[in-house]
Amino acid sequence: MSVNIDTLTAAQIAAGVRAGEFTAADVARAALDAIAQREPEVQALLQVTPDLALEAAEHIDAMRAAGADLPPLAGVPFVIKDNMNLAGTRTTCASRMLENYESPYTATCVQRMLDAGCVPVAKANMDEFAFGSSTESSAFHPTNNPWDLARVPGGSSGGSAAAVAAGMAPLALGSDTGGSIRQPAALCGVVGMKPTYGMVSRYGVVAFGSSLDQVGPFGRTVEDVALALDVLTAGGRDPFDGTSQDAATSFAASLEADMAGKRIGVIPAFMEADGLAPEVKSAVEQAARVLEAQGAELVEVDLPHLDAAIAAYYVIGPAEAFSNLARFDGVRYGYQEPACSNLAEQSSRSRAHGFGTEAKRRQMLGAYLLSSGVYERYYRAAQKARTLITEDYRCAFERVDAILMPASPTVAFRHGELSDPTQMYLSDMFTISLNIAGNCGISVPMGAGADSGMPVAAQLVSAAFNDTTLLQVARALERGYAEAASAPGCTVAPGFAGKGGELA
């Protein structure tokens, strides 16, 4: 039977492998073929892993031939953001500092995907050390948006989002420190979820901001994302990550829920925010109508301290980045400058030449913010603002089950369009507050904008550890939108459908 991998969700691939409709090796080869055909244009990846992919796929096929029970995502190809360790690959964080760094072990989140039968096909491009919102700060090359190659895919997990949007794999892992899953998912027209802080282990993930970072999945559908989250949280708390928590539910099994009685918060001030594109505003308004049509009640809520979120984030984030990246000194880790007379010179020169512009900018800012006389004025104030923002969300979630808002203020912008770092930082204006509060959020595609023809999306937010409800509302939105209009669903971005990826 001949099928096209572009039309299959992760759930369908796993079911097809289990039923013997095709083999895991067939799927792996189709994914690798799609990568070979599409990657030269999209530039979503930093390393393709055909040997690891085929080895994992053949193991799945051997299990099926022996009559063994297959794991839940058997044979499903997935892409890994290149700040996550996978033994047998390099983990570069898209930086010259780690250009030749070989992963000594496998991150817990990646290992859980492998244990679930997933097939690793590639490591994805990203903004250097996750510092950015466009994947333009990668030391190796920018990534292009599969919907329009002249535009960015978002960031910092832009390579992961673009790989799913271009049909290279149905699932990908990203990390979200201030919107780095949800924003690129919105710009690439795929589903992207930031789980509650601590829900997924960060062991083996190169840290940006330790109190903000969270690993999460990209997928073509909400169901695929829920299946991936089931896998990422399987086994409960990771003893190697002191911040990880137990997840006591099956997210995919609880997806289909009645929206009658659900209360969805809307924030009027967000819908009038400066810089919000009309086509994005229209998509969020349509999302509200879709949920209301399914029985949900719309409730106005106020988050009075959210104006301070970006300022607080760009104090806390750089401060934590400065601390986390201090280890990359050319002595213990990373690029090492040759022919230096002493360790101090070697460290200074190695960091100067190993880090890119944005990585240097954020570390210098973090060093300043943590310096004597400045710490109390800025860092402590940012932490106080964090407490107020968290309390605002807590009060709001006493009244509503989820909050609806934009994920990105605009559709994907063109390469080089946002050259001012401050403008780039503002592209995360609707996503940053979730990381500050530790809540969960998801970006759901809402078709193409009327003006640009580029993907638009709606973001849903729920309280910490209320990920099940978040996914239920996201699934209802996806289902209701598909019924109300011709939604893109799991289709591949225009221009890439049919370019490789066919199973014979």
Coordinates of N, CA and C in Angstrom, one line a residue, residues 378-477:
Y378 N 17.4 46.1 40.2 CA 16.7 45.5 39.1 C 16.3 44.0 39.3
Y379 N 17.3 43.2 39.7 CA 17.0 41.8 39.8 C 15.9 41.5 40.9
R380 N 16.1 42.1 42.1 CA 15.1 41.9 43.1 C 13.7 42.5 42.7
A381 N 13.7 43.6 42.1 CA 12.5 44.2 41.6 C 11.8 43.3 40.6
A382 N 12.6 42.7 39.7 CA 12.0 41.7 38.7 C 11.4 40.5 39.4
Q383 N 12.0 40.0 40.4 CA 11.5 38.9 41.1 C 10.2 39.3 41.9
K384 N 10.1 40.5 42.4 CA 8.9 41.0 43.0 C 7.8 41.1 41.9
A385 N 8.1 41.6 40.7 CA 7.1 41.6 39.6 C 6.7 40.2 39.3
R386 N 7.6 39.3 39.3 CA 7.3 37.9 39.0 C 6.2 37.4 39.9
T387 N 6.3 37.7 41.2 CA 5.4 37.3 42.2 C 4.0 37.9 41.9
L388 N 4.0 39.1 41.6 CA 2.7 39.8 41.3 C 2.0 39.2 40.0
I389 N 2.8 38.9 39.0 CA 2.3 38.3 37.8 C 1.7 36.9 38.1
T390 N 2.4 36.2 38.8 CA 2.0 34.8 39.2 C 0.7 34.9 40.0
E391 N 0.6 35.9 40.9 CA -0.7 36.0 41.6 C -1.8 36.5 40.8
D392 N -1.5 37.4 39.8 CA -2.6 37.8 38.8 C -3.2 36.5 38.1
Y393 N -2.3 35.7 37.6 CA -2.8 34.5 37.0 C -3.6 33.6 37.9
R394 N -3.1 33.4 39.2 CA -3.8 32.6 40.1 C -5.2 33.1 40.4
C395 N -5.4 34.4 40.5 CA -6.7 35.0 40.7 C -7.6 34.8 39.5
A396 N -7.0 34.9 38.3 CA -7.8 34.7 37.1 C -8.2 33.3 36.9
F397 N -7.4 32.3 37.3 CA -7.8 30.9 37.1 C -8.7 30.4 38.2
E398 N -9.0 31.3 39.2 CA -10.1 31.0 40.1 C -11.5 31.2 39.4
R399 N -11.4 32.0 38.3 CA -12.7 32.3 37.6 C -12.8 31.6 36.3
V400 N -11.7 31.2 35.7 CA -11.8 30.6 34.3 C -11.0 29.3 34.3
D401 N -11.3 28.5 33.3 CA -10.5 27.2 33.1 C -9.3 27.5 32.2
A402 N -9.4 28.4 31.3 CA -8.3 28.7 30.4 C -8.5 30.1 29.9
I403 N -7.4 30.7 29.4 CA -7.4 32.1 28.9 C -7.0 32.0 27.4
L404 N -7.7 32.8 26.6 CA -7.4 32.8 25.2 C -6.7 34.1 24.9
M405 N -5.6 34.1 24.1 CA -4.9 35.3 23.7 C -4.1 35.0 22.5
P406 N -3.5 36.0 21.9 CA -2.6 35.7 20.7 C -1.3 35.0 21.2
A407 N -0.7 34.3 20.2 CA 0.6 33.7 20.5 C 1.7 34.6 20.0
S408 N 1.5 35.2 18.9 CA 2.5 36.2 18.4 C 1.7 37.4 17.9
P409 N 2.3 38.6 18.1 CA 1.6 39.8 17.6 C 1.4 39.9 16.1
T410 N 2.3 39.2 15.4 CA 2.2 39.3 13.9 C 2.4 38.0 13.3
V411 N 2.2 37.9 12.0 CA 2.6 36.7 11.3 C 4.1 36.7 11.1
A412 N 4.7 35.6 10.5 CA 6.1 35.6 10.4 C 6.7 36.8 9.6
F413 N 7.7 37.4 10.1 CA 8.3 38.5 9.5 C 9.4 38.1 8.6
R414 N 9.9 39.0 7.7 CA 10.9 38.7 6.7 C 12.3 38.7 7.4
H415 N 13.2 37.9 6.8 CA 14.6 37.8 7.3 C 15.1 39.3 7.3
G416 N 15.7 39.6 8.4 CA 16.4 40.9 8.6 C 15.4 42.1 8.9
E417 N 14.1 41.8 8.9 CA 13.2 42.9 9.1 C 13.2 43.5 10.5
L418 N 13.5 42.6 11.5 CA 13.6 43.1 12.9 C 15.1 43.1 13.3
S419 N 15.8 44.2 12.9 CA 17.2 44.2 13.2 C 17.5 44.8 14.6
D420 N 16.6 45.5 15.1 CA 16.7 46.1 16.5 C 16.4 45.0 17.5
P421 N 17.3 44.7 18.4 CA 17.1 43.6 19.4 C 15.8 43.9 20.2
T422 N 15.5 45.2 20.5 CA 14.3 45.5 21.3 C 13.1 45.1 20.6
Q423 N 13.0 45.4 19.3 CA 11.9 45.0 18.5 C 11.7 43.4 18.5
M424 N 12.8 42.7 18.4 CA 12.8 41.3 18.4 C 12.2 40.8 19.8
Y425 N 12.7 41.4 20.8 CA 12.2 41.0 22.2 C 10.7 41.1 22.3
L426 N 10.1 42.2 21.7 CA 8.7 42.4 21.8 C 7.8 41.4 21.0
S427 N 8.5 40.6 20.1 CA 7.7 39.6 19.4 C 7.2 38.5 20.4
D428 N 7.8 38.4 21.6 CA 7.4 37.5 22.6 C 6.4 38.1 23.7
M429 N 5.8 39.2 23.3 CA 5.0 40.0 24.3 C 3.8 39.2 24.9
F430 N 3.3 38.2 24.1 CA 2.1 37.4 24.6 C 2.5 36.1 25.2
T431 N 3.8 35.7 25.2 CA 4.2 34.4 25.6 C 5.0 34.4 26.9
I432 N 5.7 35.5 27.2 CA 6.7 35.5 28.2 C 6.1 35.3 29.6
S433 N 4.9 35.9 29.9 CA 4.4 35.8 31.2 C 4.1 34.4 31.7
L434 N 3.9 33.5 30.8 CA 3.6 32.1 31.2 C 4.9 31.5 31.8
N435 N 6.0 31.7 31.2 CA 7.3 31.2 31.8 C 7.6 31.8 33.1
I436 N 7.3 33.1 33.3 CA 7.5 33.8 34.6 C 6.6 33.1 35.7
A437 N 5.4 32.8 35.3 CA 4.5 32.2 36.3 C 4.5 30.7 36.4
G438 N 5.1 30.0 35.4 CA 5.2 28.6 35.4 C 4.0 27.9 34.9
N439 N 3.1 28.6 34.2 CA 1.8 28.0 33.7 C 2.0 27.3 32.4
C440 N 1.0 26.6 31.9 CA 1.1 25.8 30.7 C 0.4 26.6 29.6
G441 N 0.8 26.4 28.3 CA 0.2 27.1 27.2 C 0.4 26.4 25.9
I442 N -0.4 26.6 25.0 CA -0.4 25.9 23.7 C -0.8 26.8 22.6
S443 N -0.2 26.7 21.4 CA -0.5 27.5 20.2 C -1.2 26.6 19.3
V444 N -2.4 27.0 18.8 CA -3.2 26.2 17.9 C -3.4 26.9 16.6
P445 N -3.1 26.3 15.4 CA -3.2 27.0 14.1 C -4.7 27.4 13.8
M446 N -4.8 28.5 13.2 CA -6.2 29.0 12.9 C -6.2 29.4 11.4
G447 N -5.5 28.6 10.6 CA -5.5 28.8 9.1 C -4.5 29.9 8.7
A448 N -4.8 30.6 7.6 CA -3.9 31.6 7.0 C -4.6 32.9 7.1
G449 N -3.7 34.0 7.4 CA -4.2 35.3 7.5 C -4.7 35.8 6.2
A450 N -5.8 36.7 6.3 CA -6.4 37.2 5.0 C -5.5 38.1 4.3
D451 N -4.6 38.8 5.0 CA -3.7 39.8 4.4 C -2.5 39.2 3.8
S452 N -1.8 38.4 4.6 CA -0.5 37.9 4.2 C -0.5 36.5 3.6
G453 N -1.6 35.7 3.9 CA -1.6 34.3 3.5 C -0.7 33.4 4.3
M454 N -0.1 34.0 5.4 CA 0.8 33.2 6.3 C 0.0 32.7 7.5
P455 N 0.5 31.7 8.2 CA -0.2 31.1 9.3 C -0.5 32.1 10.4
V456 N -1.7 32.0 11.0 CA -2.1 32.7 12.2 C -2.6 31.7 13.2
A457 N -2.6 32.1 14.5 CA -2.8 31.1 15.5 C -3.5 31.8 16.7
A458 N -4.0 30.9 17.6 CA -4.5 31.4 18.9 C -3.7 30.7 20.0
Q459 N -3.5 31.3 21.1 CA -2.8 30.7 22.2 C -3.8 30.5 23.3
L460 N -3.8 29.3 24.0 CA -4.5 29.0 25.1 C -3.6 28.8 26.3
V461 N -4.0 29.3 27.5 CA -3.2 29.3 28.7 C -4.0 28.7 29.8
S462 N -3.4 27.9 30.6 CA -4.1 27.4 31.8 C -3.2 27.3 33.0
A463 N -3.8 27.1 34.1 CA -3.0 27.1 35.4 C -2.0 26.0 35.4
A464 N -0.9 26.2 36.2 CA 0.1 25.2 36.4 C -0.6 23.9 36.8
F465 N -0.1 22.8 36.2 CA -0.6 21.4 36.4 C -2.0 21.2 36.0
N466 N -2.5 22.1 35.2 CA -3.9 21.9 34.6 C -3.7 21.7 33.1
D467 N -2.7 20.9 32.7 CA -2.3 20.7 31.3 C -3.4 19.8 30.7
T468 N -4.1 19.0 31.4 CA -5.2 18.2 30.8 C -6.3 19.1 30.3
T469 N -6.8 20.0 31.1 CA -7.8 20.9 30.7 C -7.3 21.8 29.5
L470 N -6.1 22.2 29.5 CA -5.6 23.0 28.4 C -5.7 22.2 27.1
L471 N -5.3 21.0 27.1 CA -5.3 20.2 25.9 C -6.7 19.9 25.5
Q472 N -7.6 19.7 26.4 CA -9.1 19.5 26.1 C -9.6 20.7 25.4
V473 N -9.3 21.9 25.9 CA -9.8 23.1 25.2 C -9.2 23.3 23.9
A474 N -7.9 23.0 23.8 CA -7.2 23.1 22.5 C -7.7 22.2 21.5
R475 N -8.1 21.0 21.9 CA -8.7 20.0 21.0 C -10.0 20.4 20.5
A476 N -10.8 21.0 21.5 CA -12.1 21.5 21.1 C -12.0 22.7 20.1
L477 N -11.0 23.5 20.3 CA -10.8 24.6 19.3 C -10.4 24.0 17.9

